[in-house]
Amino acid sequence: MKVSNKEIAASINKTPSAISYLKKNNYEEFLILKLGVLCNKLNLDNEDLMAMYSLKQIELKRVAS
């Protein structure tokens, strides 16, 4: 699923050009904002994210064994 700069900008009341600038100059912050918009689009909350993290950890342990 794609998240556009326009969607990120609308979610934090900034312009798409401000988001482009952020993407070039502070990519980590850009990714966090993008993740937030994506979670909102997918209706994911903290509990969902923690459950996914736990499943990933279980899978990593299984692969390492």
Coordinates of C-alpha atoms in Angstrom, one line a residue:
M1 CA 0.0 0.0 0.0
K2 CA 1.4 3.4 -1.0
V3 CA 1.4 6.5 1.1
S4 CA 1.8 9.8 -0.8
N5 CA 3.5 12.9 0.4
K6 CA 0.2 14.6 0.0
E7 CA -1.4 12.2 2.5
I8 CA 1.4 12.7 5.0
A9 CA 1.2 16.5 4.6
A10 CA -2.6 16.5 5.1
S11 CA -2.3 14.4 8.3
I12 CA 0.1 16.9 9.9
N13 CA -1.1 20.1 8.3
K14 CA 2.0 20.7 6.2
T15 CA 2.5 21.1 2.5
P16 CA 3.6 18.3 0.2
S17 CA 6.7 20.3 -0.6
A18 CA 7.5 20.4 3.1
I19 CA 7.2 16.6 3.2
S20 CA 9.5 16.3 0.2
Y21 CA 12.1 18.5 2.0
L22 CA 11.7 16.3 5.1
K23 CA 12.2 13.2 3.1
K24 CA 15.5 14.5 1.7
N25 CA 16.8 16.0 4.9
N26 CA 15.4 13.9 7.7
Y27 CA 14.5 10.5 6.2
E28 CA 14.0 8.8 9.6
E29 CA 11.4 11.3 10.7
F30 CA 9.8 11.0 7.3
L31 CA 9.6 7.2 7.7
I32 CA 7.9 7.6 11.1
L33 CA 5.3 9.9 9.7
K34 CA 4.7 7.6 6.7
L35 CA 4.3 4.6 9.1
G36 CA 1.8 6.6 11.1
V37 CA -0.3 7.4 8.1
L38 CA -0.1 3.8 6.9
C39 CA -1.2 2.5 10.3
N40 CA -4.1 5.0 10.2
K41 CA -5.1 3.8 6.7
L42 CA -5.0 0.2 7.8
N43 CA -6.8 0.9 11.1
L44 CA -3.8 -0.5 13.2
D45 CA -3.3 0.5 16.8
N46 CA -0.6 -0.1 19.3
E47 CA -1.9 -3.5 20.3
D48 CA -1.9 -4.6 16.6
L49 CA 1.6 -3.4 16.2
M50 CA 2.8 -5.2 19.3
A51 CA 1.0 -8.4 18.2
M52 CA 2.8 -8.2 14.8
Y53 CA 6.1 -7.6 16.6
S54 CA 5.6 -10.6 18.8
L55 CA 4.8 -12.8 15.8
K56 CA 7.9 -11.6 14.0
Q57 CA 10.0 -12.4 17.1
I58 CA 8.5 -15.9 17.2
E59 CA 9.3 -16.4 13.5
L60 CA 12.9 -15.2 14.0
K61 CA 13.4 -17.6 16.9
R62 CA 12.0 -20.4 14.8
V63 CA 14.3 -19.6 11.8
A64 CA 17.3 -19.4 14.1
S65 CA 16.7 -22.8 15.6

